[in-house]
Amino acid sequence: DKGFDYCGNEKVDLAVWRHARAAIVVNAGASLVAAAGEVTKVEHAIAPMPGGLKVVLKALRVHQWAKNALIFVPVAAAHQLGVSQALLNSLVAFIAFSLCASSVYLLNDMLDLAADRQHHSKCKRPFAAGQLSLLFGLTAAPTLLLVAIGLACLLPIKFMMVLAAYYVATLAYSFGLKQLVMIDVLALAGLYTVRIVAGAAATGIALSFWLLMFAIFIFLSLAIVKRYAELYVMRQQGKLKAKGRGYQVDDLALLQSLGGASGYLSILVLALYVNSPDISVLYKHPKMAWALVPIMLYWISRIWMQTHRGQMHDDPLVFALKDKVSLLTGLAAAIVLWLAV
């Protein structure tokens, strides 16, 4: 008895503190500190870290919802942005996917606590930093999922099936696929692509072979960008292997080759589409669309150049939606498509 110090943050810890030499009270209010002081000596009282809505939104990774804008791709590609029902269905699908994704993010962060606390940037995530309790995550994750399912019920059954497939695939990624070399980036590419499939399922728009092939190759390239960027930082820190991943720093050169090749294959698919009779279905001036090829070649090359230089500090898709040059490139592509219609 009294031969140990005990660290706690709840009232249930009082029973242990009663037998401890000293108490270390973490992330607790003044009342718990006072109660601990009545049963033993309080060695340290670490004040609660800043919380509130900002921390909750960070845990939900609301900034990652930008990736779900891919749900609008089928509507845009089919030139149905002016169709109110298609646009409304896409919006509902966007919200449902975002809430479902946040549910998975919470689960993923709770599962990855140990690895995140040793990571150079992930250690700042709310759970890893101690800003949010696990109880919050265990409550919020199923709640968000139930709301997402409720919204999915407003859309065609095919969308519900795609949402369920996305949820299961994301859990599979979190529980094990992310630790398997190359399987992880293929899974990430699939999770990007399934958002486009979800947009089509929500609106009833038929997906073209060309769009799917382009998406798979471009997203595989961006998934490899993400892994390359993480390994680059580890090399700068003198580490040899990524914790919780199957990659080593020595894999950087190979990943760069594979990622660049995949990105250029997506441009090849684009060029073949522009040269095919299929383009005439949606575009009256298909020759104008040839300008997309050099625009996209420039963009994917620039993405890889920045990654090679260690300047990619975000999810590449989120980066593209915030990067001025990427936005200007997207605007140029939109103008080309408008002229080709």
C-alpha atoms as a printed R data frame, in Angstrom:
    type eleno elety resid chain resno       x      y       z
1   ATOM     1    CA   ASP     A     1   0.000  0.000   0.000
2   ATOM     2    CA   LYS     A     2   1.171  3.546  -0.837
3   ATOM     3    CA   GLY     A     3   4.119  2.106  -2.773
4   ATOM     4    CA   PHE     A     4   3.184  3.492  -6.182
5   ATOM     5    CA   ASP     A     5   2.035  6.595  -8.027
6   ATOM     6    CA   TYR     A     6  -1.095  6.348 -10.174
7   ATOM     7    CA   CYS     A     7  -2.131  8.341 -13.245
8   ATOM     8    CA   GLY     A     8  -5.868  8.707 -13.947
9   ATOM     9    CA   ASN     A     9  -8.570 10.983 -15.301
10  ATOM    10    CA   GLU     A    10 -11.914  9.663 -13.995
11  ATOM    11    CA   LYS     A    11 -13.813  9.395 -10.689
12  ATOM    12    CA   VAL     A    12 -13.376  5.614 -10.763
13  ATOM    13    CA   ASP     A    13  -9.639  6.246 -10.283
14  ATOM    14    CA   LEU     A    14 -10.300  7.566  -6.761
15  ATOM    15    CA   ALA     A    15 -10.467  4.003  -5.434
16  ATOM    16    CA   VAL     A    16  -6.931  3.368  -6.691
17  ATOM    17    CA   TRP     A    17  -5.601  6.762  -5.627
18  ATOM    18    CA   ARG     A    18  -6.751  5.981  -2.078
19  ATOM    19    CA   HIS     A    19  -4.007  3.326  -1.922
20  ATOM    20    CA   ALA     A    20  -1.387  5.231  -3.963
21  ATOM    21    CA   ARG     A    21   1.539  7.276  -2.676
22  ATOM    22    CA   ALA     A    22   0.597 10.108  -5.054
23  ATOM    23    CA   ALA     A    23  -1.918 10.927  -7.776
24  ATOM    24    CA   ILE     A    24  -1.259 12.287 -11.260
25  ATOM    25    CA   VAL     A    25  -4.530 13.755 -12.534
26  ATOM    26    CA   VAL     A    26  -4.758 14.112 -16.315
27  ATOM    27    CA   ASN     A    27  -7.251 16.083 -18.423
28  ATOM    28    CA   ALA     A    28  -9.618 16.562 -15.491
29  ATOM    29    CA   GLY     A    29 -11.453 19.460 -13.907
30  ATOM    30    CA   ALA     A    30 -10.807 21.134 -10.566
31  ATOM    31    CA   SER     A    31 -13.422 18.981  -8.774
32  ATOM    32    CA   LEU     A    32 -11.612 15.722  -9.567
33  ATOM    33    CA   VAL     A    33  -8.259 17.238  -8.580
34  ATOM    34    CA   ALA     A    34  -9.790 18.286  -5.245
35  ATOM    35    CA   ALA     A    35 -11.326 14.842  -4.710
36  ATOM    36    CA   ALA     A    36  -7.985 13.175  -5.429
37  ATOM    37    CA   GLY     A    37  -6.328 15.538  -2.955
38  ATOM    38    CA   GLU     A    38  -8.659 14.300  -0.209
39  ATOM    39    CA   VAL     A    39  -7.460 10.694  -0.516
40  ATOM    40    CA   THR     A    40  -3.758 11.168  -1.354
41  ATOM    41    CA   LYS     A    41  -1.128 13.691  -2.368
42  ATOM    42    CA   VAL     A    42  -1.600 15.151  -5.887
43  ATOM    43    CA   GLU     A    43   1.838 15.047  -7.511
44  ATOM    44    CA   HIS     A    44   0.781 16.618 -10.820
45  ATOM    45    CA   ALA     A    45  -2.474 17.992 -12.214
46  ATOM    46    CA   ILE     A    46  -2.331 18.250 -16.003
47  ATOM    47    CA   ALA     A    47  -5.014 20.647 -17.244
48  ATOM    48    CA   PRO     A    48  -7.446 19.510 -19.958
49  ATOM    49    CA   MET     A    49  -6.262 20.197 -23.499
50  ATOM    50    CA   PRO     A    50  -8.310 22.618 -25.630
51  ATOM    51    CA   GLY     A    51 -11.425 20.945 -27.015
52  ATOM    52    CA   GLY     A    52 -14.685 22.106 -28.495
53  ATOM    53    CA   LEU     A    53 -16.164 22.076 -31.969
54  ATOM    54    CA   LYS     A    54 -12.843 22.699 -33.712
55  ATOM    55    CA   VAL     A    55 -11.329 19.535 -32.238
56  ATOM    56    CA   VAL     A    56 -14.435 17.488 -33.081
57  ATOM    57    CA   LEU     A    57 -14.365 18.671 -36.701
58  ATOM    58    CA   LYS     A    58 -10.675 17.811 -36.856
59  ATOM    59    CA   ALA     A    59 -11.417 14.291 -35.611
60  ATOM    60    CA   LEU     A    60 -14.161 13.923 -38.220
61  ATOM    61    CA   ARG     A    61 -11.621 15.098 -40.809
62  ATOM    62    CA   VAL     A    62 -14.142 17.413 -42.429
63  ATOM    63    CA   HIS     A    63 -11.415 18.690 -44.767
64  ATOM    64    CA   GLN     A    64 -11.280 15.164 -46.228
65  ATOM    65    CA   TRP     A    65 -14.901 15.483 -47.320
66  ATOM    66    CA   ALA     A    66 -13.548 17.334 -50.341
67  ATOM    67    CA   LYS     A    67 -12.630 13.915 -51.786
68  ATOM    68    CA   ASN     A    68 -16.324 13.062 -51.880
69  ATOM    69    CA   ALA     A    69 -16.792 15.732 -54.550
70  ATOM    70    CA   LEU     A    70 -15.932 12.834 -56.876
71  ATOM    71    CA   ILE     A    71 -19.576 11.802 -56.415
72  ATOM    72    CA   PHE     A    72 -20.508 14.693 -58.718
73  ATOM    73    CA   VAL     A    73 -18.237 13.446 -61.536
74  ATOM    74    CA   PRO     A    74 -20.894 11.247 -63.255
75  ATOM    75    CA   VAL     A    75 -23.399 14.135 -63.292
76  ATOM    76    CA   ALA     A    76 -20.780 16.511 -64.688
77  ATOM    77    CA   ALA     A    77 -19.441 13.991 -67.217
78  ATOM    78    CA   ALA     A    78 -22.980 13.270 -68.468
79  ATOM    79    CA   HIS     A    79 -23.706 17.021 -68.758
80  ATOM    80    CA   GLN     A    80 -26.592 16.774 -66.264
81  ATOM    81    CA   LEU     A    81 -25.555 19.471 -63.801
82  ATOM    82    CA   GLY     A    82 -28.650 21.387 -64.885
83  ATOM    83    CA   VAL     A    83 -30.970 18.490 -64.002
84  ATOM    84    CA   SER     A    84 -32.271 19.324 -60.515
85  ATOM    85    CA   GLN     A    85 -33.120 15.758 -59.432
86  ATOM    86    CA   ALA     A    86 -29.728 14.392 -60.475
87  ATOM    87    CA   LEU     A    87 -27.974 17.253 -58.681
88  ATOM    88    CA   LEU     A    88 -30.099 16.801 -55.533
89  ATOM    89    CA   ASN     A    89 -29.420 13.057 -55.455
90  ATOM    90    CA   SER     A    90 -25.700 13.729 -55.834
91  ATOM    91    CA   LEU     A    91 -25.815 16.195 -52.927
92  ATOM    92    CA   VAL     A    92 -27.595 13.702 -50.639
93  ATOM    93    CA   ALA     A    93 -25.076 11.035 -51.677
94  ATOM    94    CA   PHE     A    94 -22.223 13.449 -50.912
95  ATOM    95    CA   ILE     A    95 -23.507 14.069 -47.375
96  ATOM    96    CA   ALA     A    96 -24.140 10.355 -46.748
97  ATOM    97    CA   PHE     A    97 -20.671  9.398 -47.966
98  ATOM    98    CA   SER     A    98 -19.054 12.155 -45.892
99  ATOM    99    CA   LEU     A    99 -20.746 11.036 -42.671
100 ATOM   100    CA   CYS     A   100 -19.910  7.397 -43.412
101 ATOM   101    CA   ALA     A   101 -16.281  8.340 -44.087
102 ATOM   102    CA   SER     A   102 -16.067 10.303 -40.818
103 ATOM   103    CA   SER     A   103 -17.418  7.269 -38.964
104 ATOM   104    CA   VAL     A   104 -14.596  5.179 -40.408
105 ATOM   105    CA   TYR     A   105 -12.012  7.900 -39.682
106 ATOM   106    CA   LEU     A   106 -12.987  7.809 -36.004
107 ATOM   107    CA   LEU     A   107 -12.644  4.023 -35.875
108 ATOM   108    CA   ASN     A   108  -9.344  4.161 -37.744
109 ATOM   109    CA   ASP     A   109  -7.873  6.772 -35.388
110 ATOM   110    CA   MET     A   110  -8.897  4.771 -32.332
111 ATOM   111    CA   LEU     A   111  -7.337  1.618 -33.772
112 ATOM   112    CA   ASP     A   112  -4.132  3.437 -34.772
113 ATOM   113    CA   LEU     A   113  -3.509  5.206 -31.450
114 ATOM   114    CA   ALA     A   114  -0.135  3.583 -30.757
115 ATOM   115    CA   ALA     A   115   1.243  4.121 -34.264
116 ATOM   116    CA   ASP     A   116  -0.170  7.666 -34.537
117 ATOM   117    CA   ARG     A   117   1.520  8.751 -31.304
118 ATOM   118    CA   GLN     A   118   4.902  7.913 -32.859
119 ATOM   119    CA   HIS     A   119   4.153  9.577 -36.215
120 ATOM   120    CA   HIS     A   120   5.601 13.026 -36.992
121 ATOM   121    CA   SER     A   121   2.217 14.583 -37.841
122 ATOM   122    CA   LYS     A   122  -0.475 12.055 -36.878
123 ATOM   123    CA   CYS     A   123   0.484 12.495 -33.215
124 ATOM   124    CA   LYS     A   124  -1.487 15.762 -33.396
125 ATOM   125    CA   ARG     A   125  -4.756 13.993 -34.178
126 ATOM   126    CA   PRO     A   126  -7.360 14.525 -31.397
127 ATOM   127    CA   PHE     A   127  -7.355 10.947 -30.050
128 ATOM   128    CA   ALA     A   128  -3.572 10.537 -30.222
129 ATOM   129    CA   ALA     A   129  -3.074 13.939 -28.579
130 ATOM   130    CA   GLY     A   130  -5.582 13.198 -25.818
131 ATOM   131    CA   GLN     A   131  -7.958 15.969 -26.883
132 ATOM   132    CA   LEU     A   132 -10.898 13.591 -27.287
133 ATOM   133    CA   SER     A   133 -11.854 10.567 -25.215
134 ATOM   134    CA   LEU     A   134 -12.362  7.110 -26.671
135 ATOM   135    CA   LEU     A   135 -15.919  7.252 -25.304
136 ATOM   136    CA   PHE     A   136 -16.676 10.106 -27.704
137 ATOM   137    CA   GLY     A   137 -15.364  8.086 -30.634
138 ATOM   138    CA   LEU     A   138 -17.259  4.946 -29.631
139 ATOM   139    CA   THR     A   139 -20.476  6.988 -29.463
140 ATOM   140    CA   ALA     A   140 -20.013  9.221 -32.499
141 ATOM   141    CA   ALA     A   141 -18.856  6.545 -34.968
142 ATOM   142    CA   PRO     A   142 -22.077  4.448 -34.957
143 ATOM   143    CA   THR     A   143 -24.243  7.582 -34.779
144 ATOM   144    CA   LEU     A   144 -22.693  9.024 -37.940
145 ATOM   145    CA   LEU     A   145 -23.062  5.671 -39.685
146 ATOM   146    CA   LEU     A   146 -26.763  5.437 -38.802
147 ATOM   147    CA   VAL     A   147 -27.420  8.948 -40.146
148 ATOM   148    CA   ALA     A   148 -25.554  8.047 -43.353
149 ATOM   149    CA   ILE     A   149 -27.711  4.923 -43.750
150 ATOM   150    CA   GLY     A   150 -30.835  7.022 -43.184
151 ATOM   151    CA   LEU     A   151 -29.833  9.396 -45.982
152 ATOM   152    CA   ALA     A   152 -28.970  6.466 -48.253
153 ATOM   153    CA   CYS     A   153 -32.548  5.213 -47.836
154 ATOM   154    CA   LEU     A   154 -33.681  8.313 -49.766
155 ATOM   155    CA   LEU     A   155 -31.706  7.193 -52.826
156 ATOM   156    CA   PRO     A   156 -31.868  4.159 -55.155
157 ATOM   157    CA   ILE     A   157 -31.010  0.815 -53.550
158 ATOM   158    CA   LYS     A   158 -27.872  0.586 -55.698
159 ATOM   159    CA   PHE     A   159 -26.420  3.532 -53.801
160 ATOM   160    CA   MET     A   160 -27.032  1.765 -50.478
161 ATOM   161    CA   MET     A   161 -25.166 -1.263 -51.840
162 ATOM   162    CA   VAL     A   162 -22.221  0.897 -52.949
163 ATOM   163    CA   LEU     A   163 -22.151  2.705 -49.583
164 ATOM   164    CA   ALA     A   164 -22.125 -0.643 -47.763
165 ATOM   165    CA   ALA     A   165 -19.321 -1.903 -50.007
166 ATOM   166    CA   TYR     A   166 -17.346  1.294 -49.317
167 ATOM   167    CA   TYR     A   167 -17.798  0.917 -45.557
168 ATOM   168    CA   VAL     A   168 -16.720 -2.731 -45.550
169 ATOM   169    CA   ALA     A   169 -13.761 -2.018 -47.852
170 ATOM   170    CA   THR     A   170 -12.642  0.893 -45.685
171 ATOM   171    CA   LEU     A   171 -12.827 -1.238 -42.551
172 ATOM   172    CA   ALA     A   172 -10.839 -3.952 -44.323
173 ATOM   173    CA   TYR     A   173  -8.264 -1.313 -45.228
174 ATOM   174    CA   SER     A   174  -8.080 -0.052 -41.640
175 ATOM   175    CA   PHE     A   175  -7.865 -3.520 -40.092
176 ATOM   176    CA   GLY     A   176  -5.195 -4.992 -42.337
177 ATOM   177    CA   LEU     A   177  -4.994 -4.078 -46.019
178 ATOM   178    CA   LYS     A   178  -3.009 -0.909 -45.295
179 ATOM   179    CA   GLN     A   179  -0.170 -3.060 -43.952
180 ATOM   180    CA   LEU     A   180   0.189 -5.048 -47.194
181 ATOM   181    CA   VAL     A   181   2.654 -3.743 -49.783
182 ATOM   182    CA   MET     A   182   0.934 -2.586 -53.003
183 ATOM   183    CA   ILE     A   183  -2.403 -4.044 -51.858
184 ATOM   184    CA   ASP     A   184  -2.811 -0.868 -49.809
185 ATOM   185    CA   VAL     A   185  -2.409  1.513 -52.757
186 ATOM   186    CA   LEU     A   186  -4.683 -0.619 -54.939
187 ATOM   187    CA   ALA     A   187  -7.268 -0.474 -52.146
188 ATOM   188    CA   LEU     A   188  -6.887  3.312 -51.881
189 ATOM   189    CA   ALA     A   189  -7.336  3.669 -55.646
190 ATOM   190    CA   GLY     A   190 -10.459  1.533 -55.379
191 ATOM   191    CA   LEU     A   191 -11.829  3.662 -52.533
192 ATOM   192    CA   TYR     A   192 -11.332  6.797 -54.629
193 ATOM   193    CA   THR     A   193 -12.993  5.175 -57.650
194 ATOM   194    CA   VAL     A   194 -15.965  3.857 -55.671
195 ATOM   195    CA   ARG     A   195 -16.999  7.466 -55.018
196 ATOM   196    CA   ILE     A   196 -17.551  7.905 -58.748
197 ATOM   197    CA   VAL     A   197 -19.485  4.623 -58.818
198 ATOM   198    CA   ALA     A   198 -21.593  5.930 -55.916
199 ATOM   199    CA   GLY     A   199 -22.404  9.112 -57.827
200 ATOM   200    CA   ALA     A   200 -23.612  7.030 -60.760
201 ATOM   201    CA   ALA     A   201 -25.657  4.756 -58.487
202 ATOM   202    CA   ALA     A   202 -27.327  7.731 -56.795
203 ATOM   203    CA   THR     A   203 -28.391  9.310 -60.096
204 ATOM   204    CA   GLY     A   204 -28.954  6.308 -62.337
205 ATOM   205    CA   ILE     A   205 -26.301  7.503 -64.794
206 ATOM   206    CA   ALA     A   206 -24.488  4.727 -66.658
207 ATOM   207    CA   LEU     A   207 -20.725  4.724 -66.117
208 ATOM   208    CA   SER     A   208 -18.520  4.545 -69.184
209 ATOM   209    CA   PHE     A   209 -15.595  2.161 -69.525
210 ATOM   210    CA   TRP     A   210 -13.369  5.143 -70.368
211 ATOM   211    CA   LEU     A   211 -14.185  7.031 -67.161
212 ATOM   212    CA   LEU     A   212 -13.613  3.979 -64.969
213 ATOM   213    CA   MET     A   213 -10.270  3.124 -66.571
214 ATOM   214    CA   PHE     A   214  -9.073  6.721 -66.348
215 ATOM   215    CA   ALA     A   215 -10.141  6.898 -62.687
216 ATOM   216    CA   ILE     A   216  -8.434  3.645 -61.684
217 ATOM   217    CA   PHE     A   217  -5.064  4.632 -63.165
218 ATOM   218    CA   ILE     A   218  -5.063  8.265 -62.003
219 ATOM   219    CA   PHE     A   219  -6.124  7.302 -58.474
220 ATOM   220    CA   LEU     A   220  -3.539  4.528 -58.275
221 ATOM   221    CA   SER     A   221  -0.913  7.137 -59.129
222 ATOM   222    CA   LEU     A   222  -2.234  9.483 -56.416
223 ATOM   223    CA   ALA     A   223  -2.364  6.644 -53.865
224 ATOM   224    CA   ILE     A   224   1.301  5.914 -54.548
225 ATOM   225    CA   VAL     A   225   2.021  9.651 -54.182
226 ATOM   226    CA   LYS     A   226   0.605  9.417 -50.660
227 ATOM   227    CA   ARG     A   227   2.862  6.490 -49.727
228 ATOM   228    CA   TYR     A   228   5.909  8.068 -51.367
229 ATOM   229    CA   ALA     A   229   5.396 11.310 -49.423
230 ATOM   230    CA   GLU     A   230   5.220  9.415 -46.113
231 ATOM   231    CA   LEU     A   231   8.396  7.455 -46.874
232 ATOM   232    CA   TYR     A   232  10.191 10.629 -47.955
233 ATOM   233    CA   VAL     A   233   9.589 12.195 -44.537
234 ATOM   234    CA   MET     A   234  10.835  9.029 -42.823
235 ATOM   235    CA   ARG     A   235  14.012  9.089 -44.865
236 ATOM   236    CA   GLN     A   236  14.563 12.695 -43.767
237 ATOM   237    CA   GLN     A   237  14.158 11.536 -40.156
238 ATOM   238    CA   GLY     A   238  16.716  8.769 -40.605
239 ATOM   239    CA   LYS     A   239  14.185  5.953 -40.322
240 ATOM   240    CA   LEU     A   240  14.422  2.821 -42.470
241 ATOM   241    CA   LYS     A   241  10.867  1.485 -42.373
242 ATOM   242    CA   ALA     A   242   7.336  2.841 -42.077
243 ATOM   243    CA   LYS     A   243   5.685  1.728 -38.831
244 ATOM   244    CA   GLY     A   244   2.422 -0.097 -39.477
245 ATOM   245    CA   ARG     A   245   3.152 -0.304 -43.210
246 ATOM   246    CA   GLY     A   246   5.028 -2.809 -45.346
247 ATOM   247    CA   TYR     A   247   7.280 -0.274 -47.048
248 ATOM   248    CA   GLN     A   248  10.939  0.567 -46.572
249 ATOM   249    CA   VAL     A   249  12.783  3.761 -47.446
250 ATOM   250    CA   ASP     A   250  14.641  1.802 -50.125
251 ATOM   251    CA   ASP     A   251  11.316  1.417 -51.970
252 ATOM   252    CA   LEU     A   252  11.142  5.130 -52.848
253 ATOM   253    CA   ALA     A   253  12.668  4.828 -56.328
254 ATOM   254    CA   LEU     A   254  10.431  1.910 -57.294
255 ATOM   255    CA   LEU     A   255   7.305  3.644 -55.989
256 ATOM   256    CA   GLN     A   256   8.174  6.734 -58.010
257 ATOM   257    CA   SER     A   257   8.461  4.634 -61.179
258 ATOM   258    CA   LEU     A   258   5.208  2.780 -60.550
259 ATOM   259    CA   GLY     A   259   3.304  5.937 -59.631
260 ATOM   260    CA   GLY     A   260   4.548  7.923 -62.607
261 ATOM   261    CA   ALA     A   261   3.753  5.052 -64.979
262 ATOM   262    CA   SER     A   262   0.223  4.741 -63.602
263 ATOM   263    CA   GLY     A   263  -0.350  8.483 -63.961
264 ATOM   264    CA   TYR     A   264   0.806  8.445 -67.569
265 ATOM   265    CA   LEU     A   265  -1.374  5.393 -68.318
266 ATOM   266    CA   SER     A   266  -4.389  7.448 -67.230
267 ATOM   267    CA   ILE     A   267  -3.438 10.095 -69.801
268 ATOM   268    CA   LEU     A   268  -3.106  7.367 -72.436
269 ATOM   269    CA   VAL     A   269  -6.661  6.235 -71.644
270 ATOM   270    CA   LEU     A   270  -7.789  9.853 -71.991
271 ATOM   271    CA   ALA     A   271  -6.057 10.178 -75.376
272 ATOM   272    CA   LEU     A   272  -7.631  6.932 -76.622
273 ATOM   273    CA   TYR     A   273 -11.065  8.196 -75.548
274 ATOM   274    CA   VAL     A   274 -10.580 11.502 -77.352
275 ATOM   275    CA   ASN     A   275  -9.572  9.558 -80.467
276 ATOM   276    CA   SER     A   276 -12.543  7.163 -80.257
277 ATOM   277    CA   PRO     A   277 -16.011  7.554 -81.823
278 ATOM   278    CA   ASP     A   278 -17.526  7.454 -78.305
279 ATOM   279    CA   ILE     A   279 -16.573 11.056 -77.634
280 ATOM   280    CA   SER     A   280 -18.959 12.280 -80.337
281 ATOM   281    CA   VAL     A   281 -21.921 11.181 -78.196
282 ATOM   282    CA   LEU     A   282 -21.367 14.049 -75.743
283 ATOM   283    CA   TYR     A   283 -19.151 16.498 -77.645
284 ATOM   284    CA   LYS     A   284 -19.887 18.256 -80.939
285 ATOM   285    CA   HIS     A   285 -16.296 19.469 -81.338
286 ATOM   286    CA   PRO     A   286 -14.242 16.483 -80.125
287 ATOM   287    CA   LYS     A   287 -10.982 17.756 -81.613
288 ATOM   288    CA   MET     A   288 -11.013 20.557 -79.049
289 ATOM   289    CA   ALA     A   289 -10.766 17.903 -76.335
290 ATOM   290    CA   TRP     A   290  -7.242 17.011 -77.480
291 ATOM   291    CA   ALA     A   291  -6.055 20.006 -75.441
292 ATOM   292    CA   LEU     A   292  -6.935 18.002 -72.315
293 ATOM   293    CA   VAL     A   293  -4.036 15.640 -72.957
294 ATOM   294    CA   PRO     A   294  -1.160 18.137 -72.491
295 ATOM   295    CA   ILE     A   295  -3.043 19.814 -69.623
296 ATOM   296    CA   MET     A   296  -3.334 16.528 -67.728
297 ATOM   297    CA   LEU     A   297   0.232 15.508 -68.623
298 ATOM   298    CA   TYR     A   298   1.451 18.751 -67.075
299 ATOM   299    CA   TRP     A   299  -0.657 18.285 -63.946
300 ATOM   300    CA   ILE     A   300   0.332 14.695 -63.117
301 ATOM   301    CA   SER     A   301   3.988 15.465 -63.903
302 ATOM   302    CA   ARG     A   302   3.903 18.471 -61.562
303 ATOM   303    CA   ILE     A   303   2.289 16.406 -58.794
304 ATOM   304    CA   TRP     A   304   5.117 13.891 -59.012
305 ATOM   305    CA   MET     A   305   7.781 16.585 -59.234
306 ATOM   306    CA   GLN     A   306   6.498 18.166 -56.015
307 ATOM   307    CA   THR     A   307   6.298 14.770 -54.339
308 ATOM   308    CA   HIS     A   308   9.868 13.958 -55.402
309 ATOM   309    CA   ARG     A   309  11.014 17.242 -53.836
310 ATOM   310    CA   GLY     A   310   9.256 16.477 -50.545
311 ATOM   311    CA   GLN     A   311   6.618 19.187 -51.009
312 ATOM   312    CA   MET     A   312   3.546 16.944 -50.764
313 ATOM   313    CA   HIS     A   313   2.281 17.284 -47.196
314 ATOM   314    CA   ASP     A   314  -1.354 16.311 -47.630
315 ATOM   315    CA   ASP     A   315  -3.599 13.738 -49.230
316 ATOM   316    CA   PRO     A   316  -2.892 14.418 -52.947
317 ATOM   317    CA   LEU     A   317  -6.570 14.802 -53.811
318 ATOM   318    CA   VAL     A   318  -7.140 17.268 -50.972
319 ATOM   319    CA   PHE     A   319  -3.913 19.014 -52.009
320 ATOM   320    CA   ALA     A   320  -5.220 19.350 -55.574
321 ATOM   321    CA   LEU     A   321  -8.402 20.997 -54.315
322 ATOM   322    CA   LYS     A   322  -6.367 23.609 -52.388
323 ATOM   323    CA   ASP     A   323  -3.382 24.103 -54.701
324 ATOM   324    CA   LYS     A   324  -3.682 27.238 -56.875
325 ATOM   325    CA   VAL     A   325  -1.871 25.722 -59.853
326 ATOM   326    CA   SER     A   326  -4.051 22.605 -59.703
327 ATOM   327    CA   LEU     A   327  -7.182 24.754 -59.543
328 ATOM   328    CA   LEU     A   328  -6.022 26.794 -62.544
329 ATOM   329    CA   THR     A   329  -5.273 23.554 -64.391
330 ATOM   330    CA   GLY     A   330  -8.769 22.329 -63.565
331 ATOM   331    CA   LEU     A   331 -10.228 25.610 -64.820
332 ATOM   332    CA   ALA     A   332  -8.292 25.270 -68.081
333 ATOM   333    CA   ALA     A   333  -9.611 21.709 -68.490
334 ATOM   334    CA   ALA     A   334 -13.171 22.891 -67.819
335 ATOM   335    CA   ILE     A   335 -12.843 25.612 -70.470
336 ATOM   336    CA   VAL     A   336 -11.575 23.053 -72.992
337 ATOM   337    CA   LEU     A   337 -14.540 20.770 -72.289
338 ATOM   338    CA   TRP     A   338 -16.955 23.702 -72.577
339 ATOM   339    CA   LEU     A   339 -15.515 24.600 -75.982
340 ATOM   340    CA   ALA     A   340 -15.755 20.964 -77.079
341 ATOM   341    CA   VAL     A   341 -19.466 20.644 -76.214
